[in-house]
Amino acid sequence: MKPDVLVLQEIRPDQMKQLEAAYTLHRYDQVGDPDALLAEVGDKIEAVVTSGGSGITRAQIERMPNLKIASLSSVGYDTVDLAACNDHGVTVTNTPDVLNDDVADTAIMLLLAVQRGLVKGDAYARSGEWAKSGPMPLLRSTRGKKLGVVGLGRIGKAIAERATPFGLNIVYHGRNKQDAVDYPYYADLKEMAQDVDIMIVITAGGEGTRGLISKDVIEALGPDGALINVSRGTVVDEPAMIEALQSGKLGAAGLDVFLNEPDIDPAFAALENVTLYPHHASGTIETRAAMSQLVVDNLAAHFAGKPLLTPVN
Ligand code: NDP
């Protein structure tokens, strides 16, 4: 008898095939009436496959009394009700490390795109404006600027490593100073915002960081400052950021994540000083395959009674 697994969010096709071979899959993500599916098979479900996008709620968990593991295809688990998982003895696994390179690359891509006006420049060349009006206005160099990383974790460190050869001076903020790290530490986020030219946000999401990049922090970054967010939309006070970008209190922003995805605030479309990316920092074939394989391997370890590869709780 194959164990019953509920799929809230599918993974890559090769790894879906591995799941199909090992388990009886119930496709919550494909049925017209997920509630009816849970009513029908909830008692049988031993494992769930989900992601940061779909998460899992207490109400869903309570309808699966035999659920033991939720295997996530994301590193962030802010949409998973961890308290409910703990209450019901459900282990959560995620996909750390395998996405560090692509997410860090995306942060640097946004940083350079913002600094050098890539999107505006593309439009300038494409539209014929260059031929009509001559060269684009001069911009600011990246070398020698101060970069503040908010959340110097696995991805934050990969960002700092990439930023160093660009001649950026790196400082960081987190809840704790890290002894193994030489970059200067700021316990006070607003103080760091005042001192840096560019800030990259790459903390965890969830209630612990909601609105961490507040109106005060945004205004401390200032009219010449740039804010890059690749963490979660919830970490930034988005209305305050939009207002600051409109009024010039914040110079520019490069954003991969938003409060309401995918229906982002229409105000963004009218702002010339933002560069937008559709929450796609880990969106490469290679990384999504590695994330999907971790989902499969964590489930296999669980059902073989072996230690999990990447447990969260
Ligand atoms: P880590 O856990 O390794 O790092 C998280 C960092 O955030 C730590 O350095 C931690 O430092 C800091 N942090 C946590 N809470 C706070 C707080 N309240 N204030 C300040 N700093 C805080 O995680 P990863 O680097 O692997 O991933 C980070 C996040 O990146 C994920 O949780 C996810 O939200 C996001 N992400 C986004 C992707 C995208 O597609 N845009 C893709 C992948 C990840 P300390 O403990 O010292 O506070």
mmCIF file of C-alpha atoms and ligand atoms in Angstrom:
data_model
loop_
_atom_site.group_PDB
_atom_site.id
_atom_site.type_symbol
_atom_site.label_atom_id
_atom_site.label_comp_id
_atom_site.label_asym_id
_atom_site.label_seq_id
_atom_site.Cartn_x
_atom_site.Cartn_y
_atom_site.Cartn_z
ATOM 1 C CA MET A 1 0.000 0.000 0.000
ATOM 2 C CA LYS A 2 1.404 3.378 -1.010
ATOM 3 C CA PRO A 3 1.072 6.210 1.556
ATOM 4 C CA ASP A 4 -1.486 8.911 0.696
ATOM 5 C CA VAL A 5 -0.003 12.321 -0.044
ATOM 6 C CA LEU A 6 -1.926 15.563 -0.567
ATOM 7 C CA VAL A 7 -0.463 17.948 -3.156
ATOM 8 C CA LEU A 8 -1.250 21.582 -2.380
ATOM 9 C CA GLN A 9 1.369 22.843 -4.807
ATOM 10 C CA GLU A 10 2.949 20.728 -7.513
ATOM 11 C CA ILE A 11 6.705 20.482 -7.994
ATOM 12 C CA ARG A 12 8.734 19.984 -11.216
ATOM 13 C CA PRO A 13 7.576 17.234 -13.617
ATOM 14 C CA ASP A 14 10.542 14.868 -13.038
ATOM 15 C CA GLN A 15 9.981 14.997 -9.301
ATOM 16 C CA MET A 16 6.187 14.692 -9.672
ATOM 17 C CA LYS A 17 6.893 11.396 -11.471
ATOM 18 C CA GLN A 18 8.956 10.224 -8.489
ATOM 19 C CA LEU A 19 6.090 11.140 -6.168
ATOM 20 C CA GLU A 20 3.568 9.337 -8.379
ATOM 21 C CA ALA A 21 5.711 6.185 -8.277
ATOM 22 C CA ALA A 22 6.032 6.163 -4.494
ATOM 23 C CA TYR A 23 2.684 7.514 -3.226
ATOM 24 C CA THR A 24 -1.016 7.758 -3.936
ATOM 25 C CA LEU A 25 -1.338 11.437 -4.789
ATOM 26 C CA HIS A 26 -4.429 13.539 -4.134
ATOM 27 C CA ARG A 27 -4.349 16.741 -6.168
ATOM 28 C CA TYR A 28 -5.779 19.500 -3.953
ATOM 29 C CA ASP A 29 -4.204 21.910 -6.450
ATOM 30 C CA GLN A 30 -6.229 20.495 -9.365
ATOM 31 C CA VAL A 31 -9.714 19.707 -8.032
ATOM 32 C CA GLY A 32 -12.620 22.107 -8.402
ATOM 33 C CA ASP A 33 -13.715 21.581 -4.787
ATOM 34 C CA PRO A 34 -10.699 21.135 -2.464
ATOM 35 C CA ASP A 35 -13.026 21.069 0.582
ATOM 36 C CA ALA A 36 -14.849 18.021 -0.759
ATOM 37 C CA LEU A 37 -11.493 16.342 -1.465
ATOM 38 C CA LEU A 38 -10.366 16.895 2.138
ATOM 39 C CA ALA A 39 -13.701 15.564 3.436
ATOM 40 C CA GLU A 40 -13.224 12.454 1.311
ATOM 41 C CA VAL A 41 -9.529 11.646 1.859
ATOM 42 C CA GLY A 42 -8.437 13.810 4.837
ATOM 43 C CA ASP A 43 -8.285 10.825 7.230
ATOM 44 C CA LYS A 44 -5.894 8.942 4.958
ATOM 45 C CA ILE A 45 -3.367 11.715 4.305
ATOM 46 C CA GLU A 46 0.047 11.141 5.905
ATOM 47 C CA ALA A 47 2.047 13.810 4.074
ATOM 48 C CA VAL A 48 1.533 17.092 2.280
ATOM 49 C CA VAL A 49 3.537 18.673 -0.530
ATOM 50 C CA THR A 50 3.253 22.459 -0.489
ATOM 51 C CA SER A 51 5.275 25.664 -0.904
ATOM 52 C CA GLY A 52 5.771 29.137 0.503
ATOM 53 C CA GLY A 53 3.103 30.348 -1.924
ATOM 54 C CA SER A 54 0.405 27.857 -0.854
ATOM 55 C CA GLY A 55 1.491 27.287 2.759
ATOM 56 C CA ILE A 56 -0.793 25.271 5.025
ATOM 57 C CA THR A 57 -3.447 26.476 7.475
ATOM 58 C CA ARG A 58 -4.584 25.197 10.875
ATOM 59 C CA ALA A 59 -8.005 24.409 9.381
ATOM 60 C CA GLN A 60 -6.392 22.209 6.712
ATOM 61 C CA ILE A 61 -4.137 20.476 9.257
ATOM 62 C CA GLU A 62 -7.095 19.735 11.542
ATOM 63 C CA ARG A 63 -8.838 17.890 8.710
ATOM 64 C CA MET A 64 -5.888 15.482 8.311
ATOM 65 C CA PRO A 65 -5.594 13.669 11.687
ATOM 66 C CA ASN A 66 -2.906 11.294 10.396
ATOM 67 C CA LEU A 67 -0.733 14.006 8.854
ATOM 68 C CA LYS A 68 2.906 13.672 9.939
ATOM 69 C CA ILE A 69 4.936 15.778 7.503
ATOM 70 C CA ALA A 70 4.572 18.877 5.322
ATOM 71 C CA SER A 71 7.338 19.007 2.707
ATOM 72 C CA LEU A 72 7.742 22.549 1.329
ATOM 73 C CA SER A 73 9.371 23.565 -1.943
ATOM 74 C CA SER A 74 10.616 26.905 -0.586
ATOM 75 C CA VAL A 75 13.000 28.085 2.108
ATOM 76 C CA GLY A 76 10.521 30.628 3.540
ATOM 77 C CA TYR A 77 7.758 29.066 5.626
ATOM 78 C CA ASP A 78 5.918 32.218 6.728
ATOM 79 C CA THR A 79 2.658 30.936 5.158
ATOM 80 C CA VAL A 80 2.834 27.685 7.138
ATOM 81 C CA ASP A 81 0.960 27.707 10.468
ATOM 82 C CA LEU A 82 3.942 26.401 12.428
ATOM 83 C CA ALA A 83 2.113 26.571 15.763
ATOM 84 C CA ALA A 84 -0.646 24.357 14.352
ATOM 85 C CA CYS A 85 1.982 21.963 12.949
ATOM 86 C CA ASN A 86 3.632 21.740 16.379
ATOM 87 C CA ASP A 87 0.253 21.263 18.112
ATOM 88 C CA HIS A 88 -0.568 18.338 15.815
ATOM 89 C CA GLY A 89 2.879 16.726 15.638
ATOM 90 C CA VAL A 90 3.448 17.673 11.998
ATOM 91 C CA THR A 91 7.083 18.046 10.946
ATOM 92 C CA VAL A 92 7.836 20.732 8.356
ATOM 93 C CA THR A 93 10.734 20.581 5.898
ATOM 94 C CA ASN A 94 11.921 23.365 3.555
ATOM 95 C CA THR A 95 14.556 23.869 0.822
ATOM 96 C CA PRO A 96 17.443 25.956 2.200
ATOM 97 C CA ASP A 97 20.802 26.550 0.466
ATOM 98 C CA VAL A 98 19.959 25.116 -2.989
ATOM 99 C CA LEU A 99 18.443 28.480 -3.976
ATOM 100 C CA ASN A 100 21.067 30.779 -2.435
ATOM 101 C CA ASP A 101 22.919 31.463 -5.718
ATOM 102 C CA ASP A 102 19.890 32.367 -7.831
ATOM 103 C CA VAL A 103 18.295 34.538 -5.151
ATOM 104 C CA ALA A 104 21.593 36.320 -4.466
ATOM 105 C CA ASP A 105 22.098 36.822 -8.233
ATOM 106 C CA THR A 106 18.622 38.371 -8.424
ATOM 107 C CA ALA A 107 19.410 40.781 -5.594
ATOM 108 C CA ILE A 108 22.590 41.924 -7.381
ATOM 109 C CA MET A 109 20.736 42.103 -10.706
ATOM 110 C CA LEU A 110 18.132 44.423 -9.140
ATOM 111 C CA LEU A 111 20.837 46.472 -7.429
ATOM 112 C CA LEU A 112 22.700 47.074 -10.703
ATOM 113 C CA ALA A 113 19.482 47.602 -12.673
ATOM 114 C CA VAL A 114 18.436 50.296 -10.195
ATOM 115 C CA GLN A 115 21.873 51.935 -10.000
ATOM 116 C CA ARG A 116 22.343 52.034 -13.779
ATOM 117 C CA GLY A 117 18.751 52.606 -14.901
ATOM 118 C CA LEU A 118 18.624 49.377 -16.939
ATOM 119 C CA VAL A 119 14.880 49.402 -17.589
ATOM 120 C CA LYS A 120 14.815 53.118 -18.438
ATOM 121 C CA GLY A 121 17.889 52.653 -20.625
ATOM 122 C CA ASP A 122 16.274 49.785 -22.481
ATOM 123 C CA ALA A 123 13.206 51.915 -23.189
ATOM 124 C CA TYR A 124 15.442 54.846 -24.186
ATOM 125 C CA ALA A 125 17.250 52.778 -26.835
ATOM 126 C CA ARG A 126 14.166 50.847 -27.943
ATOM 127 C CA SER A 127 11.865 53.847 -28.405
ATOM 128 C CA GLY A 128 14.296 55.906 -30.497
ATOM 129 C CA GLU A 129 14.532 58.502 -27.718
ATOM 130 C CA TRP A 130 18.334 58.118 -27.775
ATOM 131 C CA ALA A 131 18.519 59.177 -31.431
ATOM 132 C CA LYS A 132 16.101 62.042 -30.802
ATOM 133 C CA SER A 133 17.431 63.424 -27.514
ATOM 134 C CA GLY A 134 21.045 62.270 -27.285
ATOM 135 C CA PRO A 135 22.707 60.358 -24.420
ATOM 136 C CA MET A 136 20.806 59.416 -21.272
ATOM 137 C CA PRO A 137 21.511 61.540 -18.173
ATOM 138 C CA LEU A 138 24.549 60.485 -16.118
ATOM 139 C CA LEU A 139 24.013 58.103 -13.198
ATOM 140 C CA ARG A 140 25.915 57.209 -10.019
ATOM 141 C CA SER A 141 28.712 54.638 -9.892
ATOM 142 C CA THR A 142 28.371 51.522 -7.710
ATOM 143 C CA ARG A 143 32.003 51.159 -6.561
ATOM 144 C CA GLY A 144 32.685 52.714 -3.181
ATOM 145 C CA LYS A 145 29.043 52.872 -2.100
ATOM 146 C CA LYS A 146 27.880 51.445 1.232
ATOM 147 C CA LEU A 147 25.521 48.450 1.110
ATOM 148 C CA GLY A 148 23.426 47.484 4.134
ATOM 149 C CA VAL A 149 22.210 43.877 4.172
ATOM 150 C CA VAL A 150 19.152 43.350 6.371
ATOM 151 C CA GLY A 151 19.286 39.648 7.340
ATOM 152 C CA LEU A 152 22.800 38.256 6.844
ATOM 153 C CA GLY A 153 21.714 34.611 6.729
ATOM 154 C CA ARG A 154 22.425 31.981 4.085
ATOM 155 C CA ILE A 155 21.245 34.148 1.163
ATOM 156 C CA GLY A 156 22.388 37.422 2.768
ATOM 157 C CA LYS A 157 25.952 36.063 2.926
ATOM 158 C CA ALA A 158 25.785 34.950 -0.729
ATOM 159 C CA ILE A 159 24.700 38.511 -1.609
ATOM 160 C CA ALA A 160 27.564 40.030 0.403
ATOM 161 C CA GLU A 161 30.085 37.724 -1.332
ATOM 162 C CA ARG A 162 28.839 38.875 -4.728
ATOM 163 C CA ALA A 163 28.724 42.551 -3.739
ATOM 164 C CA THR A 164 32.360 42.631 -2.543
ATOM 165 C CA PRO A 165 33.990 42.434 -6.035
ATOM 166 C CA PHE A 166 31.778 45.343 -7.158
ATOM 167 C CA GLY A 167 33.623 47.509 -4.630
ATOM 168 C CA LEU A 168 30.637 47.879 -2.306
ATOM 169 C CA ASN A 169 31.367 48.340 1.402
ATOM 170 C CA ILE A 170 29.146 45.900 3.245
ATOM 171 C CA VAL A 171 27.485 46.359 6.631
ATOM 172 C CA TYR A 172 24.572 44.397 8.071
ATOM 173 C CA HIS A 173 21.651 44.370 10.476
ATOM 174 C CA GLY A 174 19.985 41.397 12.134
ATOM 175 C CA ARG A 175 18.708 40.622 15.613
ATOM 176 C CA ASN A 176 22.168 39.325 16.516
ATOM 177 C CA LYS A 177 25.772 40.284 15.808
ATOM 178 C CA GLN A 178 27.561 37.348 14.180
ATOM 179 C CA ASP A 179 30.988 36.557 15.630
ATOM 180 C CA ALA A 180 32.190 34.708 12.522
ATOM 181 C CA VAL A 181 31.521 37.728 10.285
ATOM 182 C CA ASP A 182 33.862 40.696 9.722
ATOM 183 C CA TYR A 183 31.326 43.109 8.176
ATOM 184 C CA PRO A 184 30.404 45.964 10.541
ATOM 185 C CA TYR A 185 27.177 45.270 12.463
ATOM 186 C CA TYR A 186 24.376 47.727 13.217
ATOM 187 C CA ALA A 187 22.049 46.811 16.068
ATOM 188 C CA ASP A 188 19.918 49.824 15.081
ATOM 189 C CA LEU A 189 18.302 49.447 11.646
ATOM 190 C CA LYS A 190 17.422 53.143 11.280
ATOM 191 C CA GLU A 191 21.009 54.100 12.023
ATOM 192 C CA MET A 192 22.195 51.706 9.320
ATOM 193 C CA ALA A 193 19.622 53.126 6.871
ATOM 194 C CA GLN A 194 21.007 56.629 7.530
ATOM 195 C CA ASP A 195 24.581 55.474 6.826
ATOM 196 C CA VAL A 196 24.134 53.350 3.689
ATOM 197 C CA ASP A 197 23.495 54.173 0.016
ATOM 198 C CA ILE A 198 21.753 50.901 -0.824
ATOM 199 C CA MET A 199 19.838 48.494 1.381
ATOM 200 C CA ILE A 200 19.074 44.880 0.453
ATOM 201 C CA VAL A 201 16.355 43.180 2.506
ATOM 202 C CA ILE A 202 16.683 39.389 2.797
ATOM 203 C CA THR A 203 15.270 38.446 6.221
ATOM 204 C CA ALA A 204 12.663 35.770 6.827
ATOM 205 C CA GLY A 205 9.032 36.854 6.387
ATOM 206 C CA GLY A 206 6.202 36.298 8.889
ATOM 207 C CA GLU A 207 5.038 38.199 11.948
ATOM 208 C CA GLY A 208 8.573 38.652 13.358
ATOM 209 C CA THR A 209 9.594 40.935 10.499
ATOM 210 C CA ARG A 210 6.255 42.491 9.455
ATOM 211 C CA GLY A 211 6.820 46.176 8.642
ATOM 212 C CA LEU A 212 10.481 46.006 9.750
ATOM 213 C CA ILE A 213 11.355 48.389 6.901
ATOM 214 C CA SER A 214 9.128 51.107 8.339
ATOM 215 C CA LYS A 215 8.383 54.641 7.122
ATOM 216 C CA ASP A 216 11.195 55.877 9.428
ATOM 217 C CA VAL A 217 13.715 53.415 7.994
ATOM 218 C CA ILE A 218 12.664 54.232 4.411
ATOM 219 C CA GLU A 219 13.011 57.972 5.023
ATOM 220 C CA ALA A 220 16.374 57.443 6.730
ATOM 221 C CA LEU A 221 17.571 55.727 3.540
ATOM 222 C CA GLY A 222 16.621 58.989 1.881
ATOM 223 C CA PRO A 223 16.269 60.692 -1.525
ATOM 224 C CA ASP A 224 19.577 59.292 -2.806
ATOM 225 C CA GLY A 225 19.035 55.837 -1.286
ATOM 226 C CA ALA A 226 17.960 52.622 -3.011
ATOM 227 C CA LEU A 227 15.924 49.826 -1.414
ATOM 228 C CA ILE A 228 16.115 46.294 -2.812
ATOM 229 C CA ASN A 229 13.641 43.734 -1.419
ATOM 230 C CA VAL A 230 14.020 40.026 -2.204
ATOM 231 C CA SER A 231 12.650 38.705 1.116
ATOM 232 C CA ARG A 232 8.857 38.982 1.463
ATOM 233 C CA GLY A 233 6.474 41.856 0.708
ATOM 234 C CA THR A 234 5.340 41.903 4.333
ATOM 235 C CA VAL A 235 8.795 42.983 5.558
ATOM 236 C CA VAL A 236 8.418 46.459 4.012
ATOM 237 C CA ASP A 237 5.691 49.003 4.871
ATOM 238 C CA GLU A 238 4.584 49.025 1.231
ATOM 239 C CA PRO A 239 2.206 52.038 1.351
ATOM 240 C CA ALA A 240 4.956 54.080 3.059
ATOM 241 C CA MET A 241 7.500 52.940 0.441
ATOM 242 C CA ILE A 242 5.178 53.872 -2.446
ATOM 243 C CA GLU A 243 4.524 57.293 -0.914
ATOM 244 C CA ALA A 244 8.266 57.864 -0.396
ATOM 245 C CA LEU A 245 9.027 56.847 -3.990
ATOM 246 C CA GLN A 246 6.286 59.185 -5.275
ATOM 247 C CA SER A 247 7.434 62.153 -3.189
ATOM 248 C CA GLY A 248 11.160 61.572 -3.721
ATOM 249 C CA LYS A 249 11.824 60.858 -0.014
ATOM 250 C CA LEU A 250 13.232 57.516 -1.232
ATOM 251 C CA GLY A 251 15.409 57.555 -4.352
ATOM 252 C CA ALA A 252 14.669 54.198 -5.949
ATOM 253 C CA ALA A 253 13.624 50.606 -5.331
ATOM 254 C CA GLY A 254 14.196 47.192 -6.877
ATOM 255 C CA LEU A 255 11.520 44.704 -5.862
ATOM 256 C CA ASP A 256 11.023 40.974 -6.328
ATOM 257 C CA VAL A 257 8.326 40.656 -3.656
ATOM 258 C CA PHE A 258 5.107 42.524 -2.883
ATOM 259 C CA LEU A 259 2.262 42.611 -0.378
ATOM 260 C CA ASN A 260 -0.409 41.401 -2.811
ATOM 261 C CA GLU A 261 1.054 38.889 -5.220
ATOM 262 C CA PRO A 262 0.380 38.582 -8.091
ATOM 263 C CA ASP A 263 -2.076 41.526 -8.061
ATOM 264 C CA ILE A 264 0.487 44.120 -7.066
ATOM 265 C CA ASP A 265 -0.439 47.684 -6.153
ATOM 266 C CA PRO A 266 -1.121 49.506 -9.467
ATOM 267 C CA ALA A 267 0.797 52.518 -8.123
ATOM 268 C CA PHE A 268 4.030 50.636 -8.919
ATOM 269 C CA ALA A 269 3.324 50.741 -12.660
ATOM 270 C CA ALA A 270 3.343 54.544 -12.657
ATOM 271 C CA LEU A 271 6.649 54.875 -10.792
ATOM 272 C CA GLU A 272 9.750 55.460 -12.917
ATOM 273 C CA ASN A 273 12.113 54.940 -9.996
ATOM 274 C CA VAL A 274 11.228 51.286 -9.357
ATOM 275 C CA THR A 275 12.434 48.136 -11.088
ATOM 276 C CA LEU A 276 9.977 45.263 -10.708
ATOM 277 C CA TYR A 277 10.467 41.502 -10.878
ATOM 278 C CA PRO A 278 7.587 39.023 -10.425
ATOM 279 C CA HIS A 279 8.775 37.049 -7.329
ATOM 280 C CA HIS A 280 11.033 34.964 -9.515
ATOM 281 C CA ALA A 281 14.348 35.046 -7.653
ATOM 282 C CA SER A 282 14.565 31.250 -7.422
ATOM 283 C CA GLY A 283 12.816 30.796 -10.773
ATOM 284 C CA THR A 284 15.406 28.880 -12.779
ATOM 285 C CA ILE A 285 15.106 25.357 -14.169
ATOM 286 C CA GLU A 286 18.157 24.166 -12.208
ATOM 287 C CA THR A 287 17.168 25.620 -8.845
ATOM 288 C CA ARG A 288 13.514 24.595 -9.076
ATOM 289 C CA ALA A 289 14.679 21.031 -9.878
ATOM 290 C CA ALA A 290 16.986 21.033 -6.832
ATOM 291 C CA MET A 291 14.194 22.405 -4.620
ATOM 292 C CA SER A 292 11.751 19.789 -5.960
ATOM 293 C CA GLN A 293 14.271 16.992 -5.343
ATOM 294 C CA LEU A 294 14.656 18.110 -1.726
ATOM 295 C CA VAL A 295 10.869 17.888 -1.340
ATOM 296 C CA VAL A 296 10.971 14.282 -2.628
ATOM 297 C CA ASP A 297 14.061 13.330 -0.609
ATOM 298 C CA ASN A 298 12.631 14.692 2.647
ATOM 299 C CA LEU A 299 9.463 12.636 2.127
ATOM 300 C CA ALA A 300 11.507 9.533 1.259
ATOM 301 C CA ALA A 301 13.605 9.969 4.427
ATOM 302 C CA HIS A 302 10.433 10.365 6.503
ATOM 303 C CA PHE A 303 8.782 7.207 5.152
ATOM 304 C CA ALA A 304 12.071 5.249 5.481
ATOM 305 C CA GLY A 305 12.337 6.296 9.133
ATOM 306 C CA LYS A 306 15.625 8.122 8.400
ATOM 307 C CA PRO A 307 16.672 11.590 9.621
ATOM 308 C CA LEU A 308 15.086 14.385 7.581
ATOM 309 C CA LEU A 309 17.448 16.361 5.352
ATOM 310 C CA THR A 310 16.168 19.856 6.108
ATOM 311 C CA PRO A 311 13.661 19.967 8.984
ATOM 312 C CA VAL A 312 12.259 23.309 10.167
ATOM 313 C CA ASN A 313 10.637 22.332 13.496
HETATM 314 P P1 NDP B 1 18.217 32.471 6.979
HETATM 315 O O1 NDP B 1 17.382 31.956 8.084
HETATM 316 O O2 NDP B 1 19.538 31.834 6.705
HETATM 317 O O3 NDP B 1 18.474 34.033 7.186
HETATM 318 C C1 NDP B 1 17.487 34.903 7.665
HETATM 319 C C2 NDP B 1 18.164 36.115 8.257
HETATM 320 O O4 NDP B 1 17.160 37.012 8.696
HETATM 321 C C3 NDP B 1 19.048 35.803 9.448
HETATM 322 O O5 NDP B 1 20.312 36.357 9.227
HETATM 323 C C4 NDP B 1 18.365 36.492 10.631
HETATM 324 O O6 NDP B 1 19.360 37.042 11.481
HETATM 325 C C5 NDP B 1 17.541 37.584 9.942
HETATM 326 N N1 NDP B 1 16.347 37.939 10.702
HETATM 327 C C6 NDP B 1 15.335 37.125 11.082
HETATM 328 N N2 NDP B 1 14.421 37.816 11.779
HETATM 329 C C7 NDP B 1 14.852 39.092 11.834
HETATM 330 C C8 NDP B 1 14.354 40.290 12.417
HETATM 331 N N3 NDP B 1 13.206 40.312 13.105
HETATM 332 N N4 NDP B 1 15.074 41.416 12.261
HETATM 333 C C9 NDP B 1 16.235 41.423 11.571
HETATM 334 N N5 NDP B 1 16.762 40.325 10.996
HETATM 335 C C10 NDP B 1 16.087 39.171 11.132
HETATM 336 O O7 NDP B 1 17.291 32.411 5.695
HETATM 337 P P2 NDP B 1 17.703 32.407 4.154
HETATM 338 O O8 NDP B 1 18.836 33.334 3.942
HETATM 339 O O9 NDP B 1 17.801 31.023 3.658
HETATM 340 O O10 NDP B 1 16.356 33.021 3.521
HETATM 341 C C11 NDP B 1 15.924 34.302 3.921
HETATM 342 C C12 NDP B 1 14.569 34.626 3.342
HETATM 343 O O11 NDP B 1 14.675 34.925 1.966
HETATM 344 C C13 NDP B 1 13.526 33.519 3.375
HETATM 345 O O12 NDP B 1 12.940 33.362 4.643
HETATM 346 C C14 NDP B 1 12.522 34.006 2.343
HETATM 347 O O13 NDP B 1 11.561 34.844 2.938
HETATM 348 C C15 NDP B 1 13.384 34.846 1.393
HETATM 349 N N6 NDP B 1 13.484 34.208 0.077
HETATM 350 C C16 NDP B 1 12.963 34.848 -1.014
HETATM 351 C C17 NDP B 1 13.010 34.272 -2.256
HETATM 352 C C18 NDP B 1 12.451 34.973 -3.443
HETATM 353 O O14 NDP B 1 12.041 34.306 -4.384
HETATM 354 N N7 NDP B 1 12.419 36.290 -3.455
HETATM 355 C C19 NDP B 1 13.574 32.949 -2.465
HETATM 356 C C20 NDP B 1 14.162 32.385 -1.268
HETATM 357 C C21 NDP B 1 14.090 32.999 -0.052
HETATM 358 P P3 NDP B 1 19.149 37.112 13.080
HETATM 359 O O15 NDP B 1 18.712 35.740 13.511
HETATM 360 O O16 NDP B 1 20.463 37.532 13.618
HETATM 361 O O17 NDP B 1 18.103 38.142 13.279
#
